[in-house]
Amino acid sequence: MHSKIAVIGGGASGICAAIFAARCGADTVICEKNDRIGKKLLVTGNGRCNLTNTGADVSHYHGKNPSFVKPALESFGAGDAVSFFEELGLLTKVEDEGRVYPYCDRAGTVSDVLRLELDRLGVNVLCGFDVSSIKKSGDMFTVYSYGGDKLTADAVIFSAGGKASPNLGGGSGYGILKSLGHTCTGLTPSIVQLRTDKRRISGLKGVKCIASVTFENITKKGDLLFTEYGVSGPPVFYISSYYNGTQAAELSVDFFPEIGEKELFKFMKHKTAVSNGLDTLFTGVLHKNIGAAILKYCGITSFSRSCAALSSKELSKICGACKDFRIPLEGKQSWNNAQVTSGGIPTSEVNSSTLESKICPGLYITGEILDIDGDCGGYNLQWAWSSGYTAGISAASKIMMKG
């Protein structure tokens, strides 16, 4: 089998690349190892698929050179992504912090409209085609599968995804790109739960609250969930992009992000006058288990004491802990829990305007496998659409010019 363009990987960036390559008139095939394309899309955004973010720009991306994303984002930004999906018949809506979702809140509708467009364009989708290697001879690429199948193509768009969520098919592409001359940075899980000192969060498993979480100079407010191993929730996912998982560090949790410490002290002073034992001090204020953890943090272990017996110094310490509850970090959860890969193929090895490899002409690289990852909130899918669009248009234009 021969195609003008072979897209390796039927995830978000690969599908987008195939659509735009085919729209340019290039005969295109997708090689997907899973039994269906778009499998990872179905679990994004808790099954709702956070398509993009209206605020997507360079400031929300990470890697050695985050500005690498700028040309692709300028060519196909968040507004273009929304228009593209509306063109395909998907109704969208914008929620808090610029997050864009399907109006029906079903991730399956996103993969459905993409699949229908691939069908309309006549893109050949080969599911169960698990790529084992790619060889280049002259201007021709030969793509081999573990099953013994092979195909040839004039150009290859490599969209095989990163190492995150290996159960959904990612993680096998780095070796293939290395065989074609590329290198790879260190890889760490990102948009993932964090492991902490379990003693500091003892008794908090399953407790959820609204809080501001700070790591170094990064602060994010949202639903914070305590687990048996540490912490989870949107603020933690956001911060995980900035924490490498090995450095000695800690989180600072503010359980009262809307209230200043002086105002909190004044209110808690009133609470001491209307409460009995310390075990009731946080009643009506915080979850009782969080209150107990704060008291222990302050060195108060006898909860049978009278609230009225608290000294101003002790109450000030308690209020300080409510605003700055420190939790030592001990690492990240595994790749199976991660939504995104931090690190990848160095962007210095790829042309930012076309996403064509500088090392292997005719090879284009998109999405998560590059040393680019975005914040939680739709930014990673936007990078998938932007990089897929750029590679698809660029590869097709070059191939069609050759005739």
Coordinates of C-alpha atoms in Angstrom, one line a residue, residues 150-303:
K150 CA 3.9 -2.5 5.8
L151 CA 3.1 0.6 3.7
T152 CA 5.0 3.3 1.9
A153 CA 4.5 7.0 2.0
D154 CA 6.1 10.2 0.6
A155 CA 5.8 11.9 4.0
V156 CA 5.2 10.8 7.6
I157 CA 3.4 12.8 10.3
F158 CA 4.4 11.3 13.6
S159 CA 1.6 11.8 16.1
A160 CA 2.0 8.8 18.4
G161 CA 1.5 10.7 21.7
G162 CA 3.6 10.7 24.8
K163 CA 4.3 8.3 27.6
A164 CA 1.2 9.3 29.7
S165 CA -1.7 6.9 30.0
P166 CA 0.1 3.9 28.5
N167 CA -3.2 1.9 28.8
L168 CA -4.6 4.2 26.1
G169 CA -1.7 3.4 23.7
G170 CA 1.0 6.0 24.3
G171 CA 4.7 5.7 25.0
S172 CA 6.1 3.7 22.1
G173 CA 7.1 6.4 19.7
Y174 CA 10.3 7.7 21.2
G175 CA 12.4 4.8 20.1
I176 CA 11.2 5.0 16.5
L177 CA 12.0 8.7 16.3
K178 CA 15.5 8.0 17.8
S179 CA 16.1 5.5 15.0
L180 CA 15.4 8.3 12.5
G181 CA 18.1 10.5 14.2
H182 CA 16.2 12.3 16.9
T183 CA 17.1 12.6 20.6
C184 CA 14.8 12.8 23.6
T185 CA 14.9 14.8 26.9
G186 CA 14.1 13.3 30.3
L187 CA 10.4 12.4 30.7
T188 CA 8.1 13.0 33.7
P189 CA 4.4 12.6 34.2
S190 CA 2.4 15.9 34.2
I191 CA -1.2 16.9 35.0
V192 CA -1.1 14.2 37.6
Q193 CA -1.8 13.7 41.4
L194 CA 1.0 14.4 43.8
R195 CA 2.3 12.2 46.6
T196 CA 2.9 13.9 50.0
D197 CA 4.0 13.2 53.5
K198 CA 1.2 11.0 54.7
R199 CA 1.6 12.1 58.3
R200 CA 0.7 15.7 57.4
I201 CA -2.6 14.6 55.8
S202 CA -3.5 11.9 58.2
G203 CA -7.3 11.6 58.6
L204 CA -8.0 13.6 55.5
K205 CA -8.6 10.8 52.9
G206 CA -11.6 11.6 50.8
V207 CA -12.0 15.2 52.2
K208 CA -12.6 17.9 49.5
C209 CA -12.6 21.6 49.9
I210 CA -12.1 24.9 48.0
A211 CA -8.6 26.2 48.6
S212 CA -5.7 28.0 47.0
V213 CA -2.6 25.9 46.6
T214 CA 0.8 27.4 46.1
F215 CA 4.0 25.8 44.9
E216 CA 7.0 28.1 44.8
N217 CA 5.5 31.2 43.1
I218 CA 2.7 29.4 41.4
T219 CA -0.8 29.6 43.0
K220 CA -4.0 28.0 41.8
K221 CA -7.5 28.0 43.4
G222 CA -10.0 25.3 43.1
D223 CA -11.3 21.9 44.4
L224 CA -8.6 20.3 46.5
L225 CA -9.0 16.6 47.2
F226 CA -7.1 14.7 49.8
T227 CA -6.3 11.1 49.1
E228 CA -4.6 8.1 50.8
Y229 CA -1.3 9.0 49.0
G230 CA -1.4 12.8 48.9
V231 CA -3.5 15.4 47.0
S232 CA -5.5 15.7 43.8
G233 CA -7.9 18.1 42.1
P234 CA -7.5 20.9 39.4
P235 CA -5.1 23.1 41.5
V236 CA -2.8 20.1 42.0
F237 CA -3.0 19.1 38.3
Y238 CA -2.0 22.6 37.4
I239 CA 0.9 22.7 39.8
S240 CA 2.2 19.3 38.7
S241 CA 3.4 20.9 35.5
Y242 CA 5.9 22.9 37.5
Y243 CA 7.1 20.3 39.9
N244 CA 9.6 17.8 38.5
G245 CA 8.7 15.1 41.1
T246 CA 12.1 14.7 42.6
Q247 CA 13.1 18.1 44.2
A248 CA 12.6 18.8 47.9
A249 CA 9.6 21.0 48.0
E250 CA 6.3 21.6 49.7
L251 CA 2.8 22.9 49.0
S252 CA 1.2 25.8 50.9
V253 CA -2.6 25.4 51.2
D254 CA -4.8 28.4 52.0
F255 CA -8.1 27.1 53.2
F256 CA -9.6 30.6 53.3
P257 CA -8.5 32.2 50.0
E258 CA -11.2 34.9 50.1
I259 CA -10.5 36.0 53.7
G260 CA -7.5 37.9 55.0
E261 CA -5.7 36.6 58.1
K262 CA -6.7 39.6 60.2
E263 CA -10.4 39.2 59.3
L264 CA -10.1 35.4 59.9
F265 CA -8.5 36.0 63.3
K266 CA -11.4 38.4 64.3
F267 CA -14.0 35.8 63.3
M268 CA -12.2 32.9 65.0
K269 CA -11.9 35.0 68.1
H270 CA -15.7 35.2 68.1
K271 CA -15.8 31.4 67.5
T272 CA -13.9 30.8 70.7
A273 CA -16.6 32.6 72.6
V274 CA -19.5 30.6 71.2
S275 CA -17.8 27.2 71.0
N276 CA -17.1 24.6 73.6
G277 CA -14.2 22.2 73.3
L278 CA -11.6 22.5 70.6
D279 CA -13.2 19.7 68.7
T280 CA -16.0 22.2 67.8
L281 CA -13.8 25.2 67.0
F282 CA -14.1 24.7 63.2
T283 CA -17.8 23.7 63.2
G284 CA -19.6 25.7 60.5
V285 CA -16.2 26.9 59.1
L286 CA -14.2 23.9 57.8
H287 CA -14.6 20.1 57.5
K288 CA -13.9 18.8 61.0
N289 CA -11.0 16.6 59.8
I290 CA -9.3 19.6 58.2
G291 CA -9.8 21.5 61.5
A292 CA -8.2 18.6 63.4
A293 CA -5.3 18.5 61.0
I294 CA -4.7 22.2 61.5
L295 CA -4.7 21.9 65.3
K296 CA -2.2 19.1 65.1
Y297 CA -0.1 21.2 62.8
C298 CA 0.0 23.8 65.4
G299 CA 1.0 21.3 68.1
I300 CA -2.4 21.2 69.8
T301 CA -3.3 17.5 70.4
S302 CA -5.8 17.8 73.3
F303 CA -9.1 18.6 71.6

